[in-house]
Amino acid sequence: MTDVRDRAMMARAIQLAWRGRYSTHPNPRVGCVIARGNVILGEGWHERAGEAHAEIRALSQAGPSARGATAYVTLEPCSHFGRTPPCARALIDAGVARVVAATKDPNPAVSGRGLELLIEAGIQVEVGVLADEAARLNPGFMKRMNTGRPYVRLKMAASLDGRTAMASGESQWITGPEARKDVQRLRAISDAILTGVGTVLADDPSLTVRRTELGDIGDATEPSRQPLRVIADRDARTPPTAKILHGGNVQLFCASSTLPTAPAQDLAALGVSINGVAWKDNGIDLSELLDALGDLGINELLVEAGPTLAGTFIQEQLVDELWLYQAPVFLGSTGRPTAHLPLESMADKVSWIVRDRRQVGDDQRLILVRS
Amino acid sequence: MTDVRDRAMMARAIQLAWRGRYSTHPNPRVGCVIARGNVILGEGWHERAGEAHAEIRALSQAGPSARGATAYVTLEPCSHFGRTPPCARALIDAGVARVVAATKDPNPAVSGRGLELLIEAGIQVEVGVLADEAARLNPGFMKRMNTGRPYVRLKMAASLDGRTAMASGESQWITGPEARKDVQRLRAISDAILTGVGTVLADDPSLTVRRTELGDIGDATEPSRQPLRVIADRDARTPPTAKILHGGNVQLFCASSTLPTAPAQDLAALGVSINGVAWKDNGIDLSELLDALGDLGINELLVEAGPTLAGTFIQEQLVDELWLYQAPVFLGSTGRPTAHLPLESMADKVSWIVRDRRQVGDDQRLILVRS
């Protein structure tokens, strides 16, 4: 049982944290409220890596009134010197009497250290207020700290009869403009977008966030960069002219044996980061790839790929959320399948839980998780 | 602009009509209210062909108080002697002062005759109050009277990736028990259920309404019979042991050249009605079939067929409503398609309007009409 006021203040801190949805990566989204009783003295949220943490901004707004107040923070205050001084120290120095944290730091190496510092300084500490809600701010950061891998969202656009393109490959446009805008917002909260070289060769997508299509982002901090573009490309066949290479910030994952070849060298000369990973019969070794992306600080990975790569993600149970945009059309039985997924019997079927279902223009968006 | 009281009374008459949803076929669903001012004196609805019409039941309940009252009826009162005497005559004899009808009789041969009789008798007549709502009671009767063909509902159960079965044909059960109950209600409002011999051979369905699965039907009249079962079976291959033949009431449509053969004779000996129709390269001539079913008095036809027959219905634009039950599963890219529907380019895509979308257990039901 937590206090109603504590929950209300934490809800506000979570709101503030969400303002950083497009901008904090690779850091987590964090919000902070400094309050005395029902009066909010300071509010802050983390905007960008390298800039002030949420606590520092809230303390700065509160000024000397922070002395004896309560600090509500969506994540355990940090205890270490990173690019900024530790927030736990700042809270102690400001003289707050009480700190309420929604969740501990998920990083096993430092979890609890910030809270300990506060307790040692005589500050009253509580943890767990709106813990689930706060954790949902940062599914990728939480997962990466726990497993070393990003949180994986697989995005698909399909017809009601389960087709993503005609047999010829023609696919523009299955879904309507509102759904495509929604995908822009999905890209903007992602740290990286993964596709396969087949999609690059067939569709030549840029896979960028077009700021104008995000529309009015309200009080959110402006996106600070394009998501990293990641290409699974065994033989480094990505053409140097591909749109996805424009603007840089591209990681290419090819077979280790491809690394010394001329195509890989050409792409490296264009500024593309080239990585070698293992490949298996059914394509890239996704476990290795996800580990590597975790090492690169990717919290939230969006997969926008063709049926082969998408099918492998589903078959290997590596999808945390499937975002399925369904258009109210039939593309016919000769169209391309939603995902390459050879299953033998009903017992093999892939069952989903519908976490969210909503209308987006004429289309419907489902957010699915494995049941 | 219609009077608020008129609309309220007609809404009640429409409610009453709907009580006959499982039982009036081949007659239309009709409701009637006899009222004076705000006071309802009598209510009635048509229950079964051959039994009293709605007006007669309502007049009977009102008794002598009907004199000088207003009769609200969802369909123009009949003017002819059928299995019962004409309702227009009964309204005149009862001395009602005013008749409000939602719609005219859709049968071009008699439309307006009942109203003329009333007007000739000095009764005040109005037509068109809640006309759309009343017409929706009887989409099949309306269509059959206008075109000679039944209203066609195509029912499908598919996965989110658009598969209706595994490659082996295994398909039980894609959707959950609530969706299967919903299909029972759909069957019960249908006059006939059409399937192909392929489905009969593969699944051996009975395609009956199981009364227990309808659950509590409230104040609706009990179903009076099983829907007619209709099999498209070019070469009369339906086995005499097929479950669909149990209980009789089966019409088989084969190629005219099949009619004199032994298999057809064997089925006829079992009480199956055998019909010859034209067949085309892609299967049965659906135009001929629908005309023949219209001649049999079928108002509402439910198609529960395999991908071939379903695809032909869609391709020939003969589907009035597509009822698509979607289960939150993937059956994989080797599964059977929703419908056999070979389309070349995006320009050929079949676009639907979502008329209704609702959750049925774990599944979703969409009612789609062509856009």
XYZ file of C-alpha atoms in Angstrom:
742
model
C 0.000 0.000 0.000
C 1.495 3.243 -1.045
C 0.356 6.706 -0.201
C -2.053 8.333 -2.681
C 0.035 11.497 -2.771
C 3.198 9.509 -3.471
C 1.484 7.818 -6.387
C 0.170 11.084 -7.777
C 3.617 12.679 -7.618
C 5.212 9.613 -9.208
C 2.596 9.648 -11.982
C 3.665 13.210 -12.722
C 7.330 12.175 -12.712
C 6.480 9.419 -15.237
C 4.720 11.963 -17.435
C 7.821 14.134 -17.346
C 10.077 11.205 -18.173
C 8.030 10.419 -21.301
C 8.937 13.854 -22.678
C 12.356 12.406 -23.389
C 10.982 9.568 -25.514
C 12.645 10.739 -28.717
C 15.898 12.007 -27.277
C 17.477 10.284 -24.274
C 18.974 7.235 -25.968
C 21.140 5.419 -25.071
C 20.182 6.687 -21.624
C 16.867 5.776 -20.012
C 13.878 8.111 -19.882
C 13.742 9.525 -16.340
C 11.515 12.084 -14.669
C 11.750 13.772 -11.273
C 9.469 15.875 -9.062
C 10.575 17.744 -5.920
C 7.600 18.372 -3.635
C 6.643 19.345 -0.149
C 3.215 18.002 0.764
C 0.963 18.741 -2.185
C 3.151 21.545 -3.506
C 5.494 20.814 -6.408
C 8.692 22.806 -6.055
C 10.589 21.536 -9.049
C 10.156 19.296 -12.092
C 12.730 17.815 -14.387
C 13.301 15.163 -16.994
C 16.319 13.825 -18.759
C 16.554 15.262 -22.259
C 19.734 14.013 -23.846
C 22.743 11.864 -22.988
C 25.544 14.114 -21.702
C 23.095 16.711 -20.448
C 21.694 17.107 -16.938
C 19.819 14.208 -15.370
C 16.186 14.603 -14.299
C 17.067 15.067 -10.608
C 19.536 17.877 -11.318
C 16.987 19.757 -13.400
C 14.271 19.359 -10.777
C 16.628 20.415 -7.951
C 17.716 23.394 -9.952
C 14.113 24.491 -10.390
C 13.344 23.957 -6.710
C 16.424 25.865 -5.523
C 16.931 26.210 -1.740
C 13.311 25.130 -1.120
C 14.422 21.542 -1.816
C 15.811 21.358 1.729
C 13.566 19.027 3.717
C 11.423 18.194 0.670
C 10.655 14.852 -1.002
C 12.176 13.858 -4.340
C 10.173 11.535 -6.566
C 12.198 9.870 -9.274
C 11.211 7.195 -11.760
C 14.562 5.386 -11.560
C 17.055 4.948 -8.750
C 19.388 7.985 -8.698
C 22.818 7.199 -10.093
C 25.753 6.768 -7.756
C 28.631 7.051 -10.150
C 30.450 9.709 -12.071
C 29.501 9.278 -15.710
C 29.330 12.178 -18.084
C 27.653 14.030 -15.197
C 28.222 13.895 -11.397
C 26.162 11.377 -9.402
C 22.578 12.412 -8.721
C 22.470 10.695 -5.338
C 25.186 13.121 -4.208
C 23.244 16.100 -5.566
C 20.107 15.054 -3.658
C 22.137 14.721 -0.447
C 23.785 18.093 -0.971
C 20.403 19.719 -1.588
C 19.215 18.447 1.769
C 16.114 16.542 0.676
C 14.540 14.604 3.518
C 12.999 11.778 1.555
C 13.495 10.062 -1.807
C 10.804 7.924 -3.462
C 12.029 5.851 -6.415
C 9.752 3.833 -8.702
C 12.359 1.233 -9.623
C 15.895 0.261 -8.782
C 18.575 0.663 -11.384
C 18.278 -2.478 -13.534
C 22.024 -2.675 -14.034
C 23.041 -5.529 -11.681
C 26.458 -3.941 -11.186
C 25.159 -0.727 -9.627
C 21.580 -1.579 -8.598
C 20.887 -0.318 -5.104
C 24.123 1.678 -4.744
C 22.415 5.032 -5.257
C 19.774 4.211 -2.668
C 22.424 3.065 -0.221
C 24.274 6.365 -0.539
C 21.027 8.182 0.280
C 20.277 5.976 3.272
C 23.827 6.385 4.581
C 23.268 10.143 4.422
C 20.198 9.780 6.653
C 17.619 10.270 3.922
C 14.361 8.329 4.140
C 14.084 6.076 1.058
C 11.167 4.222 -0.511
C 11.207 2.068 -3.631
C 8.431 0.518 -5.770
C 5.814 3.266 -6.174
C 4.265 2.740 -9.652
C 7.128 0.391 -10.436
C 5.421 -1.302 -13.415
C 4.385 1.966 -14.975
C 7.889 3.367 -14.616
C 9.499 0.227 -16.044
C 7.321 0.578 -19.161
C 9.088 3.880 -19.876
C 12.253 1.967 -20.653
C 11.606 -1.581 -21.841
C 14.821 -1.491 -23.830
C 17.086 -0.050 -21.157
C 15.650 -2.515 -18.626
C 16.130 -5.470 -20.958
C 19.598 -4.447 -22.073
C 20.800 -4.016 -18.505
C 19.418 -7.430 -17.623
C 20.317 -9.430 -20.726
C 22.735 -7.340 -22.781
C 20.236 -7.262 -25.654
C 17.797 -4.661 -26.968
C 14.035 -4.846 -26.709
C 12.813 -6.014 -30.120
C 9.772 -4.601 -31.875
C 8.875 -6.205 -35.186
C 6.755 -4.008 -37.431
C 4.632 -5.420 -40.241
C 2.048 -3.999 -42.615
C -0.278 -6.625 -44.040
C -3.677 -7.128 -45.592
C -6.555 -8.918 -43.879
C -5.620 -11.993 -45.879
C -2.086 -11.839 -44.510
C -0.132 -10.509 -47.462
C 2.569 -7.869 -47.369
C 3.081 -7.432 -51.101
C 1.979 -8.715 -54.462
C 3.923 -11.604 -56.044
C 5.821 -9.004 -58.069
C 6.992 -7.337 -54.856
C 4.716 -4.348 -55.373
C 3.634 -3.114 -51.947
C 3.174 0.662 -51.982
C 0.899 1.432 -50.274
C -0.903 -1.242 -48.318
C -1.638 0.938 -45.312
C -2.816 4.531 -45.316
C -1.036 7.806 -44.512
C -2.062 7.765 -40.835
C -0.460 4.347 -40.327
C 2.694 5.522 -42.047
C 2.815 8.537 -39.715
C 2.380 6.194 -36.788
C 5.397 4.224 -37.997
C 7.380 7.452 -37.994
C 6.631 7.855 -34.281
C 7.611 4.232 -33.722
C 10.913 4.807 -35.503
C 11.528 7.945 -33.493
C 11.323 6.122 -30.139
C 13.688 3.434 -31.448
C 17.452 3.516 -31.049
C 18.035 1.446 -34.149
C 16.157 0.093 -37.160
C 17.150 -3.274 -38.589
C 16.492 -4.424 -42.104
C 17.901 -6.998 -44.493
C 19.801 -6.396 -47.698
C 16.917 -7.938 -49.625
C 14.671 -5.071 -48.571
C 17.422 -2.567 -49.381
C 17.802 -3.990 -52.881
C 14.053 -4.320 -53.522
C 12.638 -1.139 -51.983
C 15.640 1.142 -51.393
C 14.105 2.586 -48.215
C 15.806 5.378 -46.259
C 14.372 4.172 -42.901
C 14.764 7.634 -41.448
C 12.507 9.681 -39.232
C 11.045 12.573 -41.211
C 10.472 15.221 -38.570
C 7.565 16.809 -40.407
C 5.662 13.502 -40.360
C 5.971 13.245 -36.579
C 3.600 16.190 -36.423
C 3.129 18.106 -33.184
C 5.115 16.322 -30.474
C 3.707 18.533 -27.723
C 6.086 19.027 -24.806
C 8.402 16.181 -25.829
C 12.037 17.029 -26.368
C 12.908 17.233 -30.070
C 14.521 14.092 -31.543
C 18.241 14.547 -31.233
C 19.394 12.203 -33.991
C 18.301 9.618 -36.510
C 18.039 6.062 -35.192
C 20.989 3.907 -36.112
C 20.298 2.017 -39.341
C 21.392 -1.626 -39.221
C 21.636 -3.881 -42.277
C 21.928 -7.660 -42.191
C 23.955 -8.171 -45.363
C 25.912 -11.387 -45.515
C 27.929 -10.540 -48.612
C 28.030 -6.748 -48.328
C 25.765 -6.323 -51.332
C 24.315 -2.993 -50.184
C 24.877 -0.614 -53.113
C 26.959 2.475 -52.284
C 24.103 4.521 -53.743
C 21.451 3.052 -51.409
C 19.294 5.687 -49.716
C 19.763 4.026 -46.347
C 23.431 5.091 -46.449
C 22.587 8.774 -46.866
C 23.204 10.770 -43.736
C 25.500 8.154 -42.229
C 24.967 6.348 -38.908
C 24.804 2.893 -40.497
C 26.055 -0.431 -39.130
C 26.388 -3.284 -41.557
C 26.535 -6.861 -40.317
C 28.017 -9.301 -42.794
C 29.546 -12.763 -42.569
C 32.976 -12.612 -40.997
C 34.418 -14.073 -44.183
C 33.026 -11.141 -46.151
C 34.921 -8.621 -44.070
C 38.131 -8.490 -46.098
C 36.376 -8.296 -49.485
C 36.238 -5.328 -51.806
C 32.515 -4.557 -51.407
C 32.899 -4.351 -47.633
C 35.932 -2.121 -48.038
C 34.026 0.149 -50.417
C 31.196 0.539 -47.926
C 33.644 1.166 -45.091
C 35.209 3.905 -47.189
C 31.763 5.534 -47.290
C 31.733 5.696 -43.492
C 29.610 2.594 -42.935
C 30.629 0.632 -39.837
C 31.271 -2.963 -40.888
C 30.847 -5.869 -38.477
C 31.340 -9.568 -38.960
C 28.948 -12.037 -37.341
C 28.096 -15.688 -37.754
C 25.542 -16.751 -40.366
C 23.461 -19.883 -40.225
C 21.460 -21.828 -42.795
C 18.394 -19.650 -42.226
C 20.311 -16.373 -42.218
C 22.142 -14.161 -39.797
C 22.796 -15.459 -36.283
C 20.285 -13.294 -34.474
C 21.641 -14.057 -31.022
C 25.043 -12.722 -32.018
C 23.483 -9.753 -33.749
C 21.356 -8.799 -30.732
C 24.360 -9.137 -28.423
C 26.340 -6.870 -30.707
C 23.551 -4.292 -30.820
C 23.334 -4.389 -27.030
C 27.056 -3.674 -26.914
C 26.417 -0.651 -29.129
C 24.000 0.703 -26.499
C 20.843 -0.040 -28.455
C 17.898 -0.191 -26.035
C 14.971 -0.401 -28.422
C 15.351 -2.090 -31.785
C 12.760 -1.795 -34.526
C 12.807 -4.534 -37.158
C 11.430 -3.467 -40.532
C 12.368 -6.383 -42.710
C 11.125 -8.740 -45.372
C 9.343 -12.020 -44.675
C 12.545 -14.063 -44.263
C 14.203 -12.018 -41.517
C 10.824 -11.344 -39.868
C 10.023 -15.053 -39.897
C 13.349 -15.941 -38.287
C 12.747 -13.451 -35.481
C 9.323 -15.011 -34.813
C 10.513 -18.598 -35.108
C 13.421 -18.024 -32.718
C 11.072 -16.291 -30.251
C 13.123 -13.111 -30.277
C 10.208 -10.706 -30.789
C 9.204 -8.749 -27.689
C 6.387 -6.878 -29.447
C 4.861 -7.404 -32.873
C 3.354 -4.218 -34.275
C 0.971 -5.381 -36.980
C -0.739 -2.792 -39.141
C -3.710 -4.380 -40.888
C -5.260 -2.722 -43.902
C -8.916 -3.549 -44.723
C -8.020 -5.109 -48.073
C -7.326 -8.507 -49.593
C -4.166 -8.728 -51.699
C -4.993 -12.243 -52.861
C -3.571 -15.708 -52.453
C -0.638 -15.110 -54.784
C 0.677 -12.254 -52.622
C 3.733 -12.505 -50.394
C 3.230 -13.951 -46.917
C 3.348 -11.912 -43.715
C 6.426 -13.807 -42.590
C 8.363 -16.802 -43.847
C 7.329 -19.235 -41.162
C 7.088 -22.901 -42.130
C 4.892 -24.665 -39.552
C 3.720 -28.254 -39.766
C 0.746 -28.699 -37.482
C -1.702 -26.689 -35.394
C 0.379 -27.585 -32.358
C 3.181 -25.438 -33.811
C 1.017 -22.343 -34.214
C 2.348 -19.078 -32.832
C -0.110 -17.639 -30.305
C -0.217 -13.969 -29.432
C -1.751 -11.854 -26.714
C -3.284 -8.639 -28.025
C -1.817 -5.998 -25.745
C -3.263 -3.082 -27.697
C -5.612 -2.729 -30.635
C -6.553 0.581 -32.150
C -7.778 2.201 -35.307
C -5.170 4.248 -37.199
C -6.916 5.912 -40.106
C -8.553 3.164 -42.152
C -6.128 0.589 -40.778
C -5.892 -1.214 -37.508
C -2.788 -1.451 -35.361
C -2.260 -4.453 -33.126
C 0.502 -4.693 -30.571
C 1.064 -8.380 -29.908
C 3.209 -10.255 -27.441
C 3.824 -14.001 -27.349
C 1.410 -15.870 -25.132
C -39.080 15.141 -40.354
C -41.084 12.515 -38.594
C -42.802 12.767 -35.284
C -40.782 11.667 -32.256
C -43.635 9.520 -31.020
C -43.960 7.837 -34.403
C -40.290 6.995 -34.355
C -40.423 5.638 -30.812
C -43.378 3.399 -31.686
C -41.679 2.213 -34.869
C -38.483 1.454 -32.940
C -40.566 -0.771 -30.698
C -42.124 -2.466 -33.728
C -38.609 -3.131 -35.083
C -37.603 -4.675 -31.744
C -40.617 -6.947 -31.924
C -39.838 -7.936 -35.517
C -36.335 -9.041 -34.520
C -37.854 -11.657 -32.204
C -38.630 -13.610 -35.349
C -35.005 -13.651 -36.504
C -34.631 -17.437 -36.229
C -38.081 -18.469 -37.356
C -39.919 -16.441 -40.037
C -38.109 -17.678 -43.132
C -38.926 -17.592 -45.974
C -41.177 -14.758 -44.808
C -39.736 -11.418 -43.701
C -39.359 -10.380 -40.062
C -42.193 -7.981 -39.283
C -43.314 -6.227 -36.105
C -46.439 -4.208 -35.329
C -47.581 -1.877 -32.559
C -51.145 -0.581 -32.133
C -51.156 2.638 -30.104
C -53.278 5.606 -29.176
C -51.114 8.593 -28.262
C -48.423 7.280 -25.950
C -50.375 4.211 -24.912
C -49.552 0.882 -26.561
C -52.720 -1.187 -26.977
C -51.303 -4.190 -28.784
C -47.984 -5.665 -29.912
C -47.248 -8.428 -32.367
C -44.566 -9.963 -34.511
C -44.505 -12.595 -37.178
C -43.278 -15.885 -35.801
C -43.485 -18.466 -38.553
C -44.606 -18.788 -42.143
C -48.208 -19.988 -42.216
C -48.958 -18.453 -38.827
C -50.526 -15.073 -38.071
C -48.830 -11.947 -39.391
C -47.607 -9.256 -37.012
C -50.605 -6.985 -37.613
C -53.097 -9.729 -36.815
C -51.371 -10.530 -33.542
C -51.184 -6.886 -32.515
C -54.858 -6.267 -33.446
C -55.865 -9.349 -31.526
C -54.084 -8.056 -28.430
C -55.606 -4.588 -28.808
C -59.146 -5.912 -29.332
C -61.927 -3.326 -29.796
C -59.638 -0.557 -28.531
C -57.930 -0.605 -31.951
C -60.791 1.463 -33.363
C -59.472 4.973 -34.039
C -55.914 3.985 -33.048
C -52.652 4.112 -35.020
C -50.980 0.966 -36.338
C -47.190 1.006 -36.672
C -45.819 -1.718 -38.894
C -42.270 -2.317 -40.109
C -43.381 -3.421 -43.582
C -46.325 -2.454 -45.764
C -49.328 -4.620 -44.797
C -50.027 -7.313 -47.331
C -52.932 -6.952 -49.721
C -53.279 -10.482 -50.986
C -54.584 -13.781 -49.744
C -51.589 -15.968 -49.117
C -51.595 -18.627 -46.454
C -53.399 -16.016 -44.300
C -55.966 -13.314 -45.192
C -54.609 -9.869 -46.161
C -53.503 -7.692 -43.250
C -54.618 -4.470 -44.938
C -58.185 -5.803 -44.835
C -57.835 -6.703 -41.130
C -56.611 -3.183 -40.279
C -59.570 -1.680 -42.144
C -62.006 -4.010 -40.421
C -60.570 -3.149 -37.010
C -61.234 0.529 -37.680
C -57.738 1.907 -37.180
C -57.536 5.596 -38.096
C -53.922 5.757 -39.160
C -51.236 3.379 -40.416
C -47.518 4.192 -40.261
C -45.312 1.836 -42.284
C -41.506 1.890 -42.221
C -41.058 0.537 -45.745
C -43.111 -0.411 -48.744
C -43.282 -4.022 -49.774
C -40.098 -4.607 -51.801
C -41.872 -6.963 -54.181
C -42.330 -4.823 -57.312
C -45.482 -6.782 -58.212
C -47.389 -5.829 -55.073
C -45.504 -2.809 -53.675
C -47.928 -0.075 -52.665
C -51.092 -2.165 -53.099
C -51.598 -2.653 -49.367
C -51.216 1.057 -48.717
C -53.623 1.891 -51.536
C -56.265 -0.366 -50.003
C -55.878 1.481 -46.702
C -56.085 4.906 -48.337
C -59.157 3.854 -50.309
C -60.759 2.903 -46.987
C -60.150 6.426 -45.679
C -57.245 5.546 -43.409
C -54.444 8.085 -42.990
C -51.199 6.505 -44.238
C -47.558 7.432 -43.757
C -44.508 5.604 -45.094
C -40.785 5.910 -44.365
C -40.486 6.189 -40.583
C -37.163 4.472 -39.652
C -37.084 2.998 -43.139
C -33.342 2.115 -43.098
C -33.551 0.469 -39.707
C -36.566 -1.588 -40.770
C -34.924 -2.618 -44.044
C -31.948 -3.987 -42.104
C -34.298 -6.503 -40.474
C -34.628 -8.256 -43.813
C -31.618 -7.734 -46.057
C -32.299 -11.070 -47.722
C -36.034 -10.640 -48.266
C -35.421 -7.141 -49.629
C -32.706 -8.318 -51.989
C -34.562 -11.388 -53.159
C -37.693 -9.390 -53.945
C -35.590 -6.908 -55.904
C -33.123 -9.199 -57.657
C -34.387 -12.738 -57.247
C -31.222 -13.672 -55.345
C -30.413 -14.174 -51.664
C -28.289 -11.851 -49.549
C -24.862 -13.504 -49.325
C -22.783 -13.670 -46.175
C -19.372 -15.286 -46.522
C -17.956 -16.563 -43.248
C -14.256 -17.186 -42.744
C -12.076 -18.101 -39.792
C -8.443 -17.173 -40.289
C -5.247 -16.413 -38.452
C -3.640 -12.973 -38.284
C -1.306 -14.097 -41.052
C -4.292 -14.961 -43.225
C -4.336 -18.762 -43.045
C -7.392 -20.935 -42.627
C -5.652 -24.278 -42.158
C -2.262 -25.935 -42.134
C -0.882 -27.331 -45.398
C -2.158 -30.745 -44.282
C -5.679 -29.360 -44.047
C -5.673 -29.458 -40.265
C -7.794 -26.563 -39.025
C -9.545 -27.498 -35.776
C -9.685 -25.161 -33.975
C -8.375 -21.853 -35.189
C -10.935 -19.750 -33.370
C -12.192 -20.207 -29.833
C -15.484 -21.527 -28.433
C -17.106 -18.064 -28.255
C -16.506 -17.495 -31.968
C -17.928 -20.913 -32.775
C -21.036 -20.055 -30.743
C -21.309 -16.805 -32.646
C -21.262 -18.786 -35.895
C -24.159 -20.853 -34.552
C -26.207 -17.657 -34.217
C -25.159 -16.646 -37.707
C -26.294 -20.009 -39.077
C -29.580 -19.727 -37.208
C -30.517 -16.429 -38.899
C -29.627 -17.917 -42.291
C -32.108 -19.664 -44.545
C -29.435 -21.773 -46.189
C -25.785 -22.686 -45.770
C -23.673 -23.310 -48.850
C -20.507 -25.347 -48.955
C -18.472 -27.188 -51.554
C -17.962 -30.915 -51.861
C -14.266 -30.389 -51.103
C -15.156 -29.229 -47.598
C -17.614 -32.112 -47.208
C -14.916 -34.633 -48.164
C -12.183 -33.008 -46.069
C -14.001 -32.005 -42.877
C -17.342 -33.859 -42.977
C -19.185 -31.001 -41.268
C -22.863 -31.224 -40.361
C -23.430 -27.458 -40.827
C -26.418 -27.591 -38.518
C -27.572 -25.265 -35.784
C -27.068 -26.903 -32.410
C -29.787 -25.336 -30.282
C -27.811 -25.691 -27.053
C -24.973 -23.624 -28.509
C -27.300 -20.746 -29.312
C -27.598 -20.242 -25.575
C -30.330 -18.038 -24.147
C -32.172 -16.425 -27.050
C -34.247 -14.190 -24.798
C -37.666 -13.341 -26.171
C -36.863 -14.531 -29.692
C -39.084 -17.203 -31.181
C -37.454 -20.624 -31.120
C -35.806 -21.702 -34.400
C -38.389 -23.630 -36.329
C -36.129 -25.676 -38.585
C -32.566 -26.266 -39.666
C -31.297 -24.009 -42.439
C -31.278 -25.664 -45.827
C -27.882 -27.225 -46.519
C -26.627 -26.613 -50.062
C -23.681 -28.437 -51.624
C -21.879 -27.390 -54.789
C -20.826 -30.796 -56.042
C -20.125 -31.003 -59.762
C -19.852 -34.784 -59.968
C -22.147 -35.776 -57.076
C -19.213 -37.025 -55.027
C -20.881 -36.362 -51.651
C -20.697 -39.694 -49.790
C -24.072 -41.108 -48.735
C -22.616 -41.306 -45.218
C -21.725 -37.600 -45.023
C -22.935 -35.922 -41.820
C -24.376 -33.032 -43.805
C -27.009 -35.426 -45.198
C -28.245 -36.430 -41.752
C -31.606 -34.913 -40.941
C -32.426 -34.166 -44.563
C -33.179 -30.736 -46.017
C -30.239 -30.840 -48.434
C -30.017 -29.439 -51.957
C -27.182 -30.658 -54.131
C -26.098 -28.662 -57.176
C -24.135 -30.663 -59.717
C -23.301 -30.258 -63.389
C -26.343 -30.941 -65.544
C -24.436 -33.771 -67.230
C -23.991 -35.445 -63.828
C -27.734 -35.631 -63.228
C -28.398 -38.983 -64.860
C -25.411 -40.743 -63.268
C -25.515 -43.387 -60.585
C -24.011 -41.292 -57.751
C -26.660 -38.625 -58.255
C -29.384 -41.258 -58.308
C -28.045 -42.777 -55.092
C -28.149 -39.412 -53.349
C -31.636 -38.700 -54.677
C -32.729 -42.027 -53.231
C -31.547 -40.738 -49.830
C -33.939 -37.791 -50.122
C -31.378 -35.281 -51.325
C -32.791 -32.783 -53.828
C -30.608 -32.874 -56.914
C -30.268 -29.860 -59.225
C -28.261 -29.392 -62.391
C -26.557 -26.064 -63.056
C -23.838 -24.815 -65.376
C -20.196 -25.139 -64.336
C -17.380 -22.940 -65.544
C -13.611 -23.269 -65.562
C -13.353 -21.833 -62.047
C -16.221 -23.861 -60.639
C -19.963 -23.637 -60.294
C -21.792 -20.854 -62.122
C -22.604 -18.744 -59.086
C -25.094 -16.543 -60.909
C -27.183 -19.577 -61.830
C -26.819 -20.994 -58.338
C -27.949 -17.776 -56.653
C -30.915 -17.489 -59.002
C -31.895 -21.053 -58.170
C -31.591 -20.411 -54.419
C -33.737 -17.299 -54.810
C -36.342 -19.452 -56.521
C -36.230 -21.761 -53.493
C -37.190 -18.807 -51.264
C -33.748 -18.394 -49.705
C -33.461 -14.868 -48.311
C -30.175 -15.076 -46.430
C -27.427 -17.395 -47.608
C -24.410 -18.211 -45.483
C -21.348 -19.464 -47.367
C -19.060 -21.682 -45.305
C -16.708 -22.999 -47.912
C -13.097 -23.692 -48.711
C -10.699 -21.197 -50.296
C -11.731 -21.983 -53.884
C -15.462 -21.348 -53.595
C -14.864 -18.431 -51.210
C -12.386 -16.894 -53.637
C -14.827 -17.161 -56.533
C -17.539 -15.400 -54.526
C -15.115 -12.556 -53.769
C -13.691 -12.334 -57.263
C -17.155 -12.210 -58.845
C -18.230 -9.534 -56.338
C -21.119 -11.637 -55.083
C -20.419 -11.188 -51.359
C -22.790 -8.816 -49.568
C -21.074 -9.236 -46.185
C -17.817 -10.936 -45.281
C -17.803 -12.201 -41.705
C -14.138 -12.673 -40.863
C -13.222 -14.244 -37.542
C -9.578 -13.538 -36.786
C -7.717 -15.584 -34.204
C -4.658 -14.009 -32.539
C -2.298 -16.639 -33.939
C 0.063 -17.172 -36.860
C -0.369 -20.454 -38.712
C 2.708 -19.852 -40.839
C 3.520 -19.239 -44.462
C 2.912 -22.835 -45.514
C -0.710 -22.715 -44.320
C -3.712 -22.529 -46.628
C -4.749 -19.099 -47.857
C -7.864 -17.273 -46.678
C -9.313 -17.465 -50.172
C -8.071 -18.581 -53.549
C -7.805 -15.172 -55.147
C -5.105 -14.687 -57.757
C -4.456 -10.941 -58.098
C -1.698 -9.395 -60.193
C -1.124 -5.856 -58.987
C -2.050 -3.512 -56.165
C -4.638 -1.985 -58.478
C -6.539 -5.291 -58.328
C -6.700 -5.357 -54.543
C -10.083 -5.993 -52.939
C -10.974 -3.128 -50.604
C -13.417 -3.503 -47.747
C -15.319 -1.182 -45.461
C -15.372 -2.357 -41.864
C -19.034 -2.170 -40.926
C -18.580 -3.808 -37.537
C -15.618 -4.960 -35.502
C -15.929 -6.647 -32.162
C -14.171 -8.951 -29.791
C -15.621 -12.472 -29.541
C -13.723 -14.319 -26.844
C -10.048 -14.211 -27.785
C -10.913 -13.651 -31.433
C -12.090 -10.657 -33.350
C -15.050 -10.578 -35.673
C -15.107 -8.192 -38.603
C -18.153 -7.615 -40.770
C -16.879 -6.264 -44.082
C -18.640 -4.916 -47.144
C -17.023 -4.044 -50.466
C -15.989 -0.425 -50.730
